[in-house]
Amino acid sequence: MADEEKSRVLQWNEMDLDDRILLAISKLGWAEPTMIQEKAIPLALQGKDILSRARTGSGKTAAYAIPVIQKILNSKQLATEQTVKAFVLTPTKELSHQAYKNILDLTANCSKEVKCIDISGQIELDAQRPMLMEQPDVVVGPPSRIFAHLKAGNLKVKESLELLVIDEADLVFSFGYENDVKQILKYLPKIFQSFLMSATLSEDVKSLKKLVLHNPVILKLEEARLPETSQLTQYHIKCEQEDKFVLIYALFKLRLILGKSLIFVNSVDRCYKLKLFLRQFGIGTCVLNSELPGNSRCHIVNQFNDGLYDVLISSDERADQIQQKGSQKNRKKRKKDLESGVSRGIDFQKVSNVINFDFPMDVDSYIHRVGRTARGDCKGTALSFVSLDEMPRLEEIENTLSDSTPEGTSLFKPYNFKMDELEGFRYRAKDAMRMVTTIAIKQARVKEIKAELLTSEKLKSYFEDNPRDLQVLRHDTNCNPIRTQSHMKNVPDYIIPPTLQKLKRPISSTKTGVWKKKSKEQERRPTRGELKYQKRKADPLKSFEFRTEAKRKK
């Protein structure tokens, strides 16, 4: 009986939550709390400081957002004026936007009582000042932005702030925000409640804990670092570096990969190289480029989540830096790149597949990449392309994460694919790769930056004062590095692997190149007589028939 009581999950209606929050939870389709939500929410409502470690996709955002909203609603009952009650600090603009959206969803039925704003955009501080003068209940943004507003006097919270949340706390110091957090604390009251949410309990988190928390409850949940094998299926396929392009082209065109896919590579240049390569075969992709402004990156994530693109290519900045860490020049560049690394935290929705085109550099990177799929109750697949020089990393990850698999089973299942049957695809891939030159990659990146300049709100007033510069930019060299050929979008019968010939065939359409099963009529070959008749019927001179008036009357 005691065991049953222990295993029973605390339900939403047993947490003393406001009916408006419960209605929002119901609309979001959350049947019952996740482990982190079940443990953290009651403790937060009791006023405890919390340090929580839970894996990616476990529901950490709701674990702090729900108690924050509930406590604000409680304080409103006695409040005499509108004041800022909570700060939510996030290490990236994408995460700020994501946290803001989640809070909006949870306050859908009490939006008049609980006001929330996201100040992570790249607009001027003065432009955001009118919003802050309205004293929103919750302010979401990166530490540097919140500190800038506090310093400018746009935010005054010395008497009012009650809650401080730091999301993805293990990234805050590594992204260079240590000084910003220390400065923010000087503007806060002496007593406030704090939540630190993290995927790992690193040394940076322990340092942050000393700064922010007072006698915290530490929630280190006993859960696997990855979802169970019934939810997440992990494959690996061994291939050489040059064969990776052939393989991904074949998998997409043969429709062996279905659903929304997130492809990880190890540098921004590699993103564009893959994008330009796939575009020649009619495979549309979008790139999450860390060099673009935060608003643009959020827009790309939203387009992918809304289904405008089914394939998103993202770079793992951490891998890029590990490879280049010897140079002092690259160390200076680190803050800029890390702030927009996307293998962490972002909620890519309904991702069916994560493809490690370049194998991750370490265990943590692998966990955070694969954590983009199999979220909540959804199932997902992770496929890793592994070259010979990447094999030691595969073995290291498998040894480290072996505890998350049943005894006697391997973490990675081999993806059985006969590479020798892809000669036709290899020929076409080589042809396409000749077009993806260094100049073409550079021009593709310039094209995106140019588009950002033309639509930039910051430069709008500058172009009004300098119309000549705008005209020059618009009539600059057209950056269209690669000319696509329509025939490359199709998959002709002769290059289809023999093992798949009997099952499917490509539709002869330059737009799709999709596959469908053969019907029985298509499988049967016409006889010699039928072919002769069809040929005769197609020739107007042979099929012409003269009829007399008598024959017509009959």
Coordinates of C-alpha atoms in Angstrom, one line a residue:
M1 CA 0.0 0.0 0.0
A2 CA 2.9 2.4 0.9
D3 CA 4.5 1.6 -2.5
E4 CA 1.3 2.4 -4.4
E5 CA 1.1 5.8 -2.5
K6 CA 4.7 6.5 -3.4
S7 CA 4.3 5.7 -7.1
R8 CA 1.0 7.7 -7.5
V9 CA 1.4 11.0 -9.5
L10 CA 0.1 14.1 -7.8
Q11 CA -2.6 15.5 -10.2
W12 CA -3.0 19.1 -11.3
N13 CA -6.2 19.6 -9.3
E14 CA -4.4 18.5 -6.1
M15 CA -1.9 21.4 -6.2
D16 CA -4.2 24.2 -5.1
L17 CA -3.9 26.0 -8.5
D18 CA -6.2 28.7 -9.7
D19 CA -9.1 27.5 -11.9
R20 CA -7.9 29.8 -14.7
I21 CA -4.5 28.0 -14.7
L22 CA -6.1 24.6 -14.6
L23 CA -8.3 25.6 -17.6
A24 CA -5.1 26.7 -19.6
I25 CA -3.4 23.4 -18.7
S26 CA -6.4 21.5 -19.9
K27 CA -6.4 23.4 -23.2
L28 CA -2.7 22.6 -23.6
G29 CA -3.5 18.9 -23.3
W30 CA -1.3 18.2 -20.3
A31 CA -3.0 15.2 -18.8
E32 CA -0.8 14.9 -15.7
P33 CA 2.4 16.6 -14.4
T34 CA 5.8 15.4 -15.4
M35 CA 8.2 14.3 -12.6
I36 CA 9.9 17.7 -12.3
Q37 CA 6.5 19.5 -12.3
E38 CA 5.1 17.2 -9.6
K39 CA 8.0 17.7 -7.3
A40 CA 8.9 21.4 -8.0
I41 CA 5.4 23.1 -8.1
P42 CA 4.2 22.3 -4.5
L43 CA 7.6 23.3 -3.1
A44 CA 7.6 26.6 -5.0
L45 CA 4.1 27.4 -3.8
Q46 CA 5.4 26.9 -0.2
G47 CA 8.0 29.6 -0.8
K48 CA 11.1 27.4 -1.1
D49 CA 14.1 28.3 -3.2
I50 CA 14.7 25.5 -5.7
L51 CA 17.7 24.2 -7.6
S52 CA 16.4 21.7 -10.1
R53 CA 18.3 19.3 -12.5
A54 CA 16.1 17.6 -15.0
R55 CA 16.8 16.4 -18.6
T56 CA 15.9 18.3 -21.7
G57 CA 12.2 18.0 -22.6
S58 CA 11.1 17.1 -19.1
G59 CA 8.8 20.2 -18.6
K60 CA 11.2 22.5 -16.7
T61 CA 9.6 25.7 -18.1
A62 CA 6.1 24.9 -16.8
A63 CA 7.7 23.8 -13.5
Y64 CA 8.6 27.4 -12.7
A65 CA 6.0 29.3 -14.8
I66 CA 3.0 27.8 -13.1
P67 CA 4.0 28.7 -9.5
V68 CA 5.1 32.2 -10.7
I69 CA 1.7 32.8 -12.2
Q70 CA -0.1 31.4 -9.1
K71 CA 1.9 33.5 -6.7
I72 CA 1.2 36.6 -8.7
L73 CA -2.5 35.9 -8.7
N74 CA -2.4 35.4 -5.0
S75 CA -0.6 38.7 -4.4
K76 CA -3.1 40.6 -6.6
Q77 CA -5.9 39.9 -4.1
L78 CA -4.2 42.4 -1.6
A79 CA -2.2 44.6 -4.0
T80 CA -3.0 48.3 -4.2
E81 CA -0.8 49.1 -7.2
Q82 CA 0.7 47.5 -10.3
T83 CA 4.3 46.4 -9.9
V84 CA 7.0 44.1 -11.4
K85 CA 6.8 40.9 -9.4
A86 CA 9.1 38.5 -11.3
F87 CA 12.2 38.3 -13.5
V88 CA 12.9 35.3 -15.8
L89 CA 16.5 35.3 -17.0
T90 CA 17.5 33.1 -20.0
P91 CA 20.9 32.8 -21.7
T92 CA 19.6 33.3 -25.3
K93 CA 17.0 35.3 -27.1
E94 CA 15.3 32.2 -28.5
L95 CA 14.9 30.8 -25.0
S96 CA 13.4 34.2 -23.8
H97 CA 10.9 34.0 -26.6
Q98 CA 10.1 30.4 -25.8
A99 CA 9.6 31.1 -22.0
Y100 CA 7.5 34.2 -22.9
K101 CA 5.2 32.1 -25.2
N102 CA 4.8 29.4 -22.5
I103 CA 3.8 32.0 -19.9
L104 CA 1.3 33.6 -22.4
D105 CA -0.3 30.1 -23.0
L106 CA -0.6 29.5 -19.2
T107 CA -2.1 33.0 -18.6
A108 CA -4.6 32.8 -21.5
N109 CA -7.5 33.0 -19.1
C110 CA -6.0 35.6 -16.8
S111 CA -4.1 37.9 -19.2
K112 CA -5.6 41.0 -17.7
E113 CA -4.4 40.1 -14.2
V114 CA -0.9 38.7 -15.2
K115 CA 1.0 40.8 -17.7
C116 CA 4.2 39.5 -19.2
I117 CA 6.7 41.0 -21.7
D118 CA 9.7 39.8 -23.5
I119 CA 12.5 42.4 -23.8
S120 CA 15.0 40.2 -25.6
G121 CA 14.6 41.9 -29.0
Q122 CA 17.4 44.0 -30.6
I123 CA 15.4 47.3 -30.6
E124 CA 16.7 50.3 -28.7
L125 CA 16.2 50.5 -24.9
D126 CA 14.2 53.7 -25.3
A127 CA 11.7 51.9 -27.6
Q128 CA 11.0 49.3 -24.9
R129 CA 10.7 51.9 -22.1
P130 CA 6.9 52.6 -22.6
M131 CA 6.1 48.9 -22.2
L132 CA 8.2 48.8 -18.9
M133 CA 6.5 52.0 -17.6
E134 CA 3.3 50.0 -17.5
Q135 CA 4.9 47.8 -14.8
P136 CA 4.3 44.3 -16.2
D137 CA 4.1 41.5 -13.7
V138 CA 6.7 39.3 -15.4
V139 CA 9.8 40.5 -17.4
V140 CA 11.6 37.9 -19.5
G141 CA 15.0 38.5 -21.2
P142 CA 18.7 37.8 -21.2
P143 CA 20.7 39.1 -18.1
S144 CA 22.5 41.7 -20.1
R145 CA 19.2 43.2 -21.4
I146 CA 17.5 43.3 -18.0
F147 CA 20.6 44.9 -16.4
A148 CA 20.7 47.6 -19.1
H149 CA 17.1 48.5 -18.3
L150 CA 17.8 48.5 -14.6
K151 CA 20.8 50.8 -15.1
A152 CA 18.8 53.1 -17.4
G153 CA 16.1 53.4 -14.7
N154 CA 13.4 51.8 -17.0
L155 CA 12.9 49.1 -14.3
K156 CA 12.6 49.8 -10.6
V157 CA 12.1 46.7 -8.5
K158 CA 13.8 47.4 -5.2
E159 CA 10.5 47.3 -3.3
S160 CA 8.4 45.0 -5.5
L161 CA 10.3 42.0 -6.9
E162 CA 9.3 38.7 -5.3
L163 CA 10.5 36.0 -7.7
L164 CA 13.7 35.4 -9.7
V165 CA 14.0 32.6 -12.2
I166 CA 17.2 31.6 -14.0
D167 CA 16.4 29.1 -16.8
E168 CA 19.2 26.9 -18.3
A169 CA 21.3 28.1 -15.4
D170 CA 24.3 26.0 -16.5
L171 CA 24.7 28.2 -19.6
V172 CA 24.4 31.6 -17.9
F173 CA 28.1 31.9 -16.8
S174 CA 29.5 30.1 -19.8
F175 CA 27.7 32.7 -22.1
G176 CA 29.5 35.5 -20.3
Y177 CA 26.7 36.7 -18.1
E178 CA 28.4 36.3 -14.7
N179 CA 29.0 40.1 -14.2
D180 CA 25.5 41.0 -15.4
V181 CA 23.9 38.6 -12.9
K182 CA 26.0 40.1 -10.1
Q183 CA 25.0 43.6 -11.1
I184 CA 21.3 42.7 -11.3
L185 CA 21.3 41.4 -7.7
K186 CA 22.3 44.9 -6.5
Y187 CA 19.0 46.3 -7.8
L188 CA 16.9 43.6 -6.2
P189 CA 15.3 43.6 -2.7
K190 CA 17.2 41.7 0.1
I191 CA 14.5 38.9 0.3
F192 CA 13.1 37.2 -2.8
Q193 CA 12.3 33.6 -3.9
S194 CA 14.6 32.1 -6.5
F195 CA 14.4 29.1 -9.0
L196 CA 17.5 27.8 -10.8
M197 CA 16.5 25.3 -13.7
S198 CA 19.3 23.4 -15.3
A199 CA 20.0 20.2 -17.3
T200 CA 23.3 19.6 -15.5
L201 CA 24.7 20.6 -12.1
S202 CA 28.0 22.0 -13.3
E203 CA 30.6 24.1 -11.4
D204 CA 29.0 27.3 -12.9
V205 CA 25.6 26.3 -11.4
K206 CA 27.2 25.8 -8.0
S207 CA 28.7 29.3 -8.2
L208 CA 25.3 30.7 -9.2
K209 CA 23.6 28.9 -6.4
K210 CA 25.8 30.6 -3.8
L211 CA 25.0 34.0 -5.4
V212 CA 21.2 33.6 -5.7
L213 CA 19.8 30.9 -3.5
H214 CA 19.1 30.8 0.2
N215 CA 18.8 27.3 1.8
P216 CA 17.5 25.8 -1.4
V217 CA 15.7 22.5 -2.0
I218 CA 17.8 20.5 -4.5
L219 CA 15.8 18.4 -6.9
K220 CA 18.1 15.9 -8.6
L221 CA 15.6 13.6 -10.1
E222 CA 16.5 9.9 -10.6
E223 CA 15.7 9.7 -14.3
A224 CA 17.6 8.5 -17.3
R225 CA 19.5 11.1 -19.3
L226 CA 17.7 10.0 -22.4
P227 CA 14.1 8.8 -23.0
E228 CA 13.4 5.1 -22.9
T229 CA 14.2 2.9 -25.9
S230 CA 10.4 2.5 -26.5
Q231 CA 10.2 6.2 -27.0
L232 CA 13.5 7.1 -28.6
T233 CA 15.1 4.8 -31.2
Q234 CA 18.8 5.6 -31.9
Y235 CA 20.6 4.4 -35.0
H236 CA 24.1 4.8 -36.4
I237 CA 25.4 4.3 -39.9
K238 CA 29.1 4.0 -40.7
C239 CA 30.2 6.0 -43.8
E240 CA 33.1 8.1 -45.0
Q241 CA 32.8 11.9 -44.9
E242 CA 32.2 12.3 -48.6
D243 CA 29.5 9.6 -48.5
K244 CA 27.5 11.5 -45.9
F245 CA 26.1 13.8 -48.6
V246 CA 25.3 10.9 -50.9
L247 CA 23.5 9.1 -48.0
I248 CA 21.4 12.1 -46.9
Y249 CA 20.3 12.8 -50.5
A250 CA 19.3 9.2 -51.0
L251 CA 17.4 8.9 -47.6
F252 CA 15.3 12.0 -48.3
K253 CA 14.6 11.2 -52.0
L254 CA 13.8 7.6 -51.3
R255 CA 11.5 8.8 -48.5
L256 CA 13.2 6.6 -45.9
I257 CA 13.1 9.7 -43.6
L258 CA 9.6 10.9 -43.0
G259 CA 8.3 13.8 -40.7
K260 CA 10.0 16.9 -39.5
S261 CA 13.8 16.6 -39.3
L262 CA 16.5 18.5 -37.5
I263 CA 20.0 18.1 -38.9
F264 CA 23.0 19.0 -36.8
V265 CA 26.4 20.0 -38.3
N266 CA 29.5 21.4 -36.6
S267 CA 29.8 24.8 -38.2
V268 CA 27.8 27.6 -39.9
D269 CA 29.6 27.1 -43.2
R270 CA 28.7 23.4 -43.1
C271 CA 25.0 24.4 -42.7
Y272 CA 25.1 26.4 -46.0
K273 CA 27.1 23.7 -47.8
L274 CA 24.4 21.1 -47.0
K275 CA 21.6 23.5 -47.7
L276 CA 22.9 24.4 -51.2
F277 CA 23.6 20.7 -51.9
L278 CA 20.0 19.6 -51.0
R279 CA 18.4 22.5 -52.8
Q280 CA 19.7 21.1 -56.1
F281 CA 17.5 18.0 -55.6
G282 CA 14.4 20.0 -54.7
I283 CA 14.7 19.4 -50.9
G284 CA 13.8 22.6 -49.2
T285 CA 15.6 23.4 -45.9
C286 CA 16.1 26.4 -43.6
V287 CA 19.2 27.3 -41.7
L288 CA 19.5 28.6 -38.1
N289 CA 22.4 31.0 -38.6
S290 CA 24.0 32.4 -35.4
E291 CA 25.2 35.5 -37.3
L292 CA 21.6 36.7 -37.9
P293 CA 19.8 38.9 -35.3
G294 CA 17.8 37.2 -32.5
N295 CA 14.4 38.2 -34.0
S296 CA 15.3 36.5 -37.3
R297 CA 16.4 33.3 -35.6
C298 CA 13.1 33.2 -33.6
H299 CA 11.2 33.7 -36.9
I300 CA 13.0 30.7 -38.4
V301 CA 12.3 28.5 -35.4
N302 CA 8.6 29.6 -35.7
Q303 CA 8.5 28.8 -39.4
F304 CA 9.8 25.3 -38.7
N305 CA 7.4 24.8 -35.8
D306 CA 4.5 26.0 -38.0
G307 CA 5.4 23.4 -40.7
L308 CA 6.6 25.9 -43.4
Y309 CA 9.8 23.8 -43.5
D310 CA 10.2 20.1 -42.8
V311 CA 14.0 20.2 -42.6
L312 CA 16.0 22.6 -40.4
I313 CA 19.8 22.6 -40.5
S314 CA 21.5 23.9 -37.3
S315 CA 25.1 24.3 -36.3
D316 CA 26.5 23.1 -32.9
E317 CA 28.7 26.1 -32.0
R318 CA 30.2 24.3 -29.1
A319 CA 31.7 21.7 -31.5
D320 CA 33.0 24.4 -33.7
Q321 CA 34.8 26.0 -30.8
I322 CA 36.2 22.8 -29.4
Q323 CA 37.8 22.3 -32.9
Q324 CA 39.2 25.8 -32.9
K325 CA 40.0 26.5 -29.2
G326 CA 43.7 26.9 -29.7
S327 CA 43.4 30.4 -31.4
Q328 CA 43.2 33.5 -29.3
K329 CA 41.2 35.2 -32.1
N330 CA 38.6 32.5 -31.8
R331 CA 38.4 32.8 -28.1
K332 CA 37.4 36.5 -28.5
K333 CA 34.7 35.4 -30.9
R334 CA 33.3 32.9 -28.4
K335 CA 30.8 35.1 -26.6
K336 CA 29.1 36.1 -29.8
D337 CA 28.8 32.6 -31.1
L338 CA 27.8 30.9 -27.9
E339 CA 25.0 33.2 -27.1
S340 CA 23.1 31.8 -30.1
G341 CA 24.1 28.2 -30.0
V342 CA 21.0 26.2 -30.7
S343 CA 21.7 22.7 -29.5
R344 CA 20.4 23.7 -26.1
G345 CA 17.0 24.6 -24.7
I346 CA 14.9 25.6 -27.8
D347 CA 11.6 23.8 -28.1
F348 CA 11.5 22.6 -31.7
Q349 CA 8.0 21.2 -31.9
K350 CA 6.9 17.8 -33.3
V351 CA 10.4 16.8 -34.4
S352 CA 10.3 13.2 -35.7
N353 CA 14.0 12.8 -36.5
V354 CA 17.3 14.2 -35.3
I355 CA 20.1 13.6 -37.8
N356 CA 23.7 14.0 -36.6
F357 CA 25.2 14.7 -40.0
D358 CA 28.5 15.6 -38.1
F359 CA 28.8 13.5 -35.0
P360 CA 28.9 15.5 -31.7
M361 CA 32.1 16.2 -29.9
D362 CA 31.1 15.0 -26.5
V363 CA 28.3 13.3 -24.5
D364 CA 26.5 16.5 -23.4
S365 CA 26.2 17.7 -26.9
Y366 CA 24.8 14.4 -28.0
I367 CA 22.2 14.4 -25.2
H368 CA 21.1 18.0 -26.0
R369 CA 20.9 17.3 -29.7
V370 CA 18.9 14.1 -29.4
G371 CA 16.7 15.8 -26.7
R372 CA 15.0 17.8 -29.5
T373 CA 13.0 14.8 -30.4
A374 CA 10.9 12.3 -28.3
R375 CA 9.7 15.1 -26.1
G376 CA 6.7 14.6 -23.8
D377 CA 4.8 11.6 -24.9
C378 CA 5.9 11.7 -28.6
K379 CA 8.2 9.2 -30.2
G380 CA 11.3 10.0 -32.1
T381 CA 14.3 8.7 -34.0
A382 CA 18.0 9.8 -33.8
L383 CA 20.2 8.8 -36.7
S384 CA 24.0 9.5 -36.5
F385 CA 26.4 9.4 -39.5
V386 CA 29.7 8.2 -38.2
S387 CA 33.0 8.4 -40.1
L388 CA 36.1 6.4 -39.2
D389 CA 37.7 9.3 -37.3
E390 CA 34.4 9.8 -35.3
M391 CA 34.2 6.2 -34.1
P392 CA 36.1 6.8 -30.8
R393 CA 33.5 9.4 -29.9
L394 CA 30.7 7.0 -30.7
E395 CA 32.2 4.4 -28.4
E396 CA 32.7 7.0 -25.6
I397 CA 29.1 8.1 -25.8
E398 CA 27.8 4.5 -25.9
N399 CA 29.9 3.6 -22.8
T400 CA 28.7 6.6 -20.9
L401 CA 25.0 6.2 -21.6
S402 CA 24.9 2.4 -21.4
D403 CA 22.9 2.7 -18.1
S404 CA 19.9 4.1 -20.1
T405 CA 19.6 0.8 -22.1
P406 CA 18.4 -2.7 -20.9
E407 CA 21.2 -5.2 -20.2
G408 CA 22.5 -7.0 -23.2
T409 CA 21.3 -4.4 -25.6
S410 CA 23.3 -1.7 -27.5
L411 CA 22.5 2.0 -27.3
F412 CA 22.9 2.4 -31.0
K413 CA 21.2 0.1 -33.5
P414 CA 22.9 -0.3 -36.8
Y415 CA 21.0 1.3 -39.7
N416 CA 21.2 -1.5 -42.3
F417 CA 21.7 0.2 -45.6
K418 CA 23.7 -1.1 -48.6
M419 CA 26.0 1.7 -49.6
D420 CA 27.1 -0.1 -52.7
E421 CA 23.6 0.2 -54.2
L422 CA 23.9 4.0 -54.2
E423 CA 26.2 4.3 -57.2
G424 CA 23.6 6.2 -59.2
F425 CA 23.0 8.6 -56.3
R426 CA 26.8 9.0 -55.9
Y427 CA 27.2 10.1 -59.5
R428 CA 24.5 12.8 -59.1
A429 CA 25.8 13.9 -55.7
K430 CA 29.3 14.4 -57.1
D431 CA 27.8 16.5 -59.9
A432 CA 25.9 18.6 -57.3
M433 CA 28.9 19.0 -55.0
R434 CA 30.9 20.6 -57.9
M435 CA 28.5 23.5 -57.7
V436 CA 28.8 24.0 -53.9
T437 CA 32.1 26.0 -54.0
T438 CA 33.5 28.2 -51.2
I439 CA 32.4 31.2 -53.2
A440 CA 28.8 29.8 -53.5
I441 CA 28.7 29.3 -49.7
K442 CA 30.0 32.8 -49.1
Q443 CA 27.4 34.3 -51.5
A444 CA 24.6 32.4 -49.9
R445 CA 25.5 33.8 -46.5
V446 CA 25.9 37.3 -47.9
K447 CA 22.4 37.0 -49.5
E448 CA 20.8 36.3 -46.1
I449 CA 22.7 39.2 -44.4
K450 CA 21.7 41.5 -47.3
A451 CA 18.0 40.6 -46.8
E452 CA 18.4 41.4 -43.1
L453 CA 19.8 44.8 -43.9
L454 CA 16.9 45.6 -46.2
T455 CA 14.3 44.7 -43.6
S456 CA 16.1 46.0 -40.5
E457 CA 14.1 48.3 -38.3
K458 CA 17.3 49.8 -36.9
L459 CA 18.5 50.8 -40.4
K460 CA 15.1 52.1 -41.5
S461 CA 15.7 55.7 -40.4
Y462 CA 19.3 55.6 -41.8
F463 CA 18.0 54.5 -45.3
E464 CA 15.4 57.3 -45.2
D465 CA 18.3 59.8 -44.7
N466 CA 20.6 58.0 -47.2
P467 CA 18.4 56.7 -50.0
R468 CA 21.4 56.3 -52.3
D469 CA 22.8 53.6 -50.0
L470 CA 19.5 51.8 -50.1
Q471 CA 19.5 52.0 -53.9
V472 CA 23.0 50.6 -54.1
L473 CA 22.2 47.7 -51.7
R474 CA 19.1 46.8 -53.7
H475 CA 20.9 46.8 -57.0
D476 CA 24.0 45.1 -55.7
T477 CA 25.2 41.9 -57.4
N478 CA 22.5 39.3 -57.4
C479 CA 23.7 36.6 -55.0
N480 CA 22.3 33.5 -56.5
P481 CA 25.3 31.2 -56.3
I482 CA 23.8 28.0 -57.8
R483 CA 21.5 27.4 -60.8
T484 CA 19.2 24.5 -60.1
Q485 CA 18.4 22.0 -62.8
S486 CA 14.8 20.6 -62.9
H487 CA 15.8 17.1 -63.8
M488 CA 17.8 16.7 -60.6
K489 CA 14.6 16.8 -58.6
N490 CA 13.4 13.5 -59.9
V491 CA 14.6 10.0 -59.0
P492 CA 14.8 7.9 -62.3
D493 CA 14.1 4.2 -62.1
Y494 CA 17.6 3.1 -63.0
I495 CA 19.3 4.6 -59.9
I496 CA 16.8 3.1 -57.3
P497 CA 18.5 0.4 -55.2
P498 CA 17.4 -3.1 -56.4
T499 CA 16.1 -3.9 -52.9
L500 CA 13.5 -1.1 -53.2
Q501 CA 12.7 -1.5 -56.9
K502 CA 9.8 -4.0 -56.3
L503 CA 8.2 -1.9 -53.6
K504 CA 8.1 1.6 -54.9
R505 CA 8.6 3.8 -57.9
P506 CA 9.0 7.6 -58.3
I507 CA 6.2 9.7 -59.7
S508 CA 7.4 11.4 -62.9
S509 CA 7.0 14.9 -61.6
T510 CA 9.6 17.7 -61.5
K511 CA 7.9 19.2 -58.4
T512 CA 7.8 16.3 -56.0
G513 CA 9.9 13.3 -56.8
V514 CA 7.8 11.4 -54.3
W515 CA 7.3 7.7 -54.3
K516 CA 4.2 5.5 -54.4
K517 CA 3.5 1.8 -54.6
K518 CA 3.0 0.1 -58.0
S519 CA -0.5 -1.0 -58.9
K520 CA -1.1 -4.4 -60.4
E521 CA -1.8 -2.9 -63.8
Q522 CA 1.5 -1.1 -63.7
E523 CA 3.4 -4.2 -62.7
R524 CA 2.0 -6.2 -65.7
R525 CA 4.0 -5.6 -68.9
P526 CA 1.9 -5.0 -72.1
T527 CA 2.1 -7.8 -74.8
R528 CA 3.8 -7.5 -78.1
G529 CA 0.4 -7.1 -79.9
E530 CA -0.8 -4.5 -77.4
L531 CA 2.4 -2.5 -78.0
K532 CA 2.0 -2.7 -81.8
Y533 CA -1.6 -1.5 -81.5
Q534 CA -0.7 1.4 -79.2
K535 CA 2.0 2.5 -81.6
R536 CA -0.4 2.3 -84.6
K537 CA -3.1 4.2 -82.7
A538 CA -0.6 7.0 -81.8
D539 CA 0.3 7.6 -85.5
P540 CA -2.5 9.8 -87.1
L541 CA -1.6 8.6 -90.6
K542 CA -2.0 4.9 -89.8
S543 CA -5.0 5.3 -87.5
F544 CA -7.0 7.5 -90.1
E545 CA -10.1 5.7 -91.3
F546 CA -12.2 6.8 -94.3
R547 CA -15.9 6.1 -94.1
T548 CA -18.5 6.3 -97.0
E549 CA -22.0 7.8 -96.6
A550 CA -23.5 4.2 -96.8
K551 CA -21.3 3.1 -93.8
R552 CA -22.4 6.1 -91.8
K553 CA -26.1 5.3 -92.3
K554 CA -25.5 1.8 -91.2

